[in-house]
Coordinates of C-alpha atoms in Angstrom, one line a residue:
X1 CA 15.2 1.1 2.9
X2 CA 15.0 3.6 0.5
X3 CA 13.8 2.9 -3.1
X4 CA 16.7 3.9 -5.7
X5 CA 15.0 3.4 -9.1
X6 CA 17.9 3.8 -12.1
X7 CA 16.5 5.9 -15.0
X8 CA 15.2 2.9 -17.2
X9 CA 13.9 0.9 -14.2
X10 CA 12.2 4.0 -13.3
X11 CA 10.7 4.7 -16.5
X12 CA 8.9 1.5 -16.6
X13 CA 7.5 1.3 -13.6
X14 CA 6.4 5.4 -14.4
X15 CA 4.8 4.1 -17.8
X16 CA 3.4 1.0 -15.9
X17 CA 1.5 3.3 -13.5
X18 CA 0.6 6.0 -16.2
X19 CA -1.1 3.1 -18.0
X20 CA -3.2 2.0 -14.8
X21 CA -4.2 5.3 -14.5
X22 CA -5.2 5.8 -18.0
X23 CA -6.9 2.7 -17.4
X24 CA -9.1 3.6 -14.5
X25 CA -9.7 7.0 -15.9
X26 CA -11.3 5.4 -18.5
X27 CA -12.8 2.7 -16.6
X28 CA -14.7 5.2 -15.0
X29 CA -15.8 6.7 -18.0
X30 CA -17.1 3.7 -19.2
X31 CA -19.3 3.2 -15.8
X32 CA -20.5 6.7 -16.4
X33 CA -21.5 6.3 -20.0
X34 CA -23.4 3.0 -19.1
X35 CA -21.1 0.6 -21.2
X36 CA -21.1 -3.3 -21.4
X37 CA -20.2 -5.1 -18.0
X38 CA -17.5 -7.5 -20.0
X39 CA -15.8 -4.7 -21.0
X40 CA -15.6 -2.7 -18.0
X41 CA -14.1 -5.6 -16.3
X42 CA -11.6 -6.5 -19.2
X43 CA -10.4 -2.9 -18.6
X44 CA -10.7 -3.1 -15.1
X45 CA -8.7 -6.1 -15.0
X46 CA -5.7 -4.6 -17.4
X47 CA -5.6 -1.9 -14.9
X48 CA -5.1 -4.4 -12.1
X49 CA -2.2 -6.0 -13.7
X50 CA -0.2 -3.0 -14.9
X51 CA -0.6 -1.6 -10.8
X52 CA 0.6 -5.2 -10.5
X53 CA 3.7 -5.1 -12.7
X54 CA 5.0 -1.8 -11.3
X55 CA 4.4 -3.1 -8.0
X56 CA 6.3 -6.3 -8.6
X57 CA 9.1 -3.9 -10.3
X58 CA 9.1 -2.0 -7.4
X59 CA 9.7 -4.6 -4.9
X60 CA 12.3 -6.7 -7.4
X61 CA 14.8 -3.5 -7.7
X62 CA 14.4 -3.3 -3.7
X63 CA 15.0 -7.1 -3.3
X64 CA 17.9 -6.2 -5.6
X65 CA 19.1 -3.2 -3.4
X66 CA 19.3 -5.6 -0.9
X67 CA 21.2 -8.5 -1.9
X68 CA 23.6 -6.3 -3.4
X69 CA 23.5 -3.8 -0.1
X70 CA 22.3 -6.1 2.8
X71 CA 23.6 -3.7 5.2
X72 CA 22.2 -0.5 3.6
X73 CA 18.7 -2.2 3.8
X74 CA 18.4 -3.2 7.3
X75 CA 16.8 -0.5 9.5
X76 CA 18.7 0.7 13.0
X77 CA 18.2 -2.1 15.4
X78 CA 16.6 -4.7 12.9
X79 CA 18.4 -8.1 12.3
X80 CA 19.1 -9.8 9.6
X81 CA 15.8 -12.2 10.2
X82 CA 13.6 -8.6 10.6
X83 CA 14.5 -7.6 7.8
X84 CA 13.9 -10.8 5.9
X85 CA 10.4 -11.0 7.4
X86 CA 10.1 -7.0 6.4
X87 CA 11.0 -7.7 2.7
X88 CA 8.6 -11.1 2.5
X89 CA 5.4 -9.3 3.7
X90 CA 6.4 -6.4 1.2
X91 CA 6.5 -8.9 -1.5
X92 CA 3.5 -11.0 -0.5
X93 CA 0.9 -7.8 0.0
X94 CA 1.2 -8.3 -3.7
X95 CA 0.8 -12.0 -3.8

């Protein structure tokens, strides 16, 4: 299945992962400069969740893709039943 992001939903989950990787940029800044643990991890942990959101973005649009194109999302020789066990260990990598 091949990921079709529209422009909008695109341009989220590109902000989303622009963010985390402002995020660990400057997470590692702060490691280098010596800063406070709590606030390492408060920006290590706002990365986390902003890789989480565009992932969860990610997989929602294909989950999308599929409902609305169950036959454009099933790979040559894969049942119905692959495919749904495909799409739940996509989503659950996440979990």
């Amino acid at each position: 299945m091949e990921l079709d992001l529209a422009g909008a939903e695109l341009k989220s989950v590109l902000n989303r992962l622009r963010r985390a990787q402002g995020q660990i940029s400057g997470v590692i800044r702060m490691i280098e400069e010596g800063r406070d643990c709590e606030e390492v991890v408060t920006q290590l942990a706002a990365a986390s969740r902003a890789l989480d959101r565009a992932g969860f973005a990610i997989i929602a649009t294909g989950l999308q893709q599929c409902l609305t194109d169950v036959e454009g999302g099933i790979r040559d020789g894969e049942d119905r039943d692959a495919m749904r066990a495909r799409l739940e260990k996509l989503f659950l990598s996440l979990a």
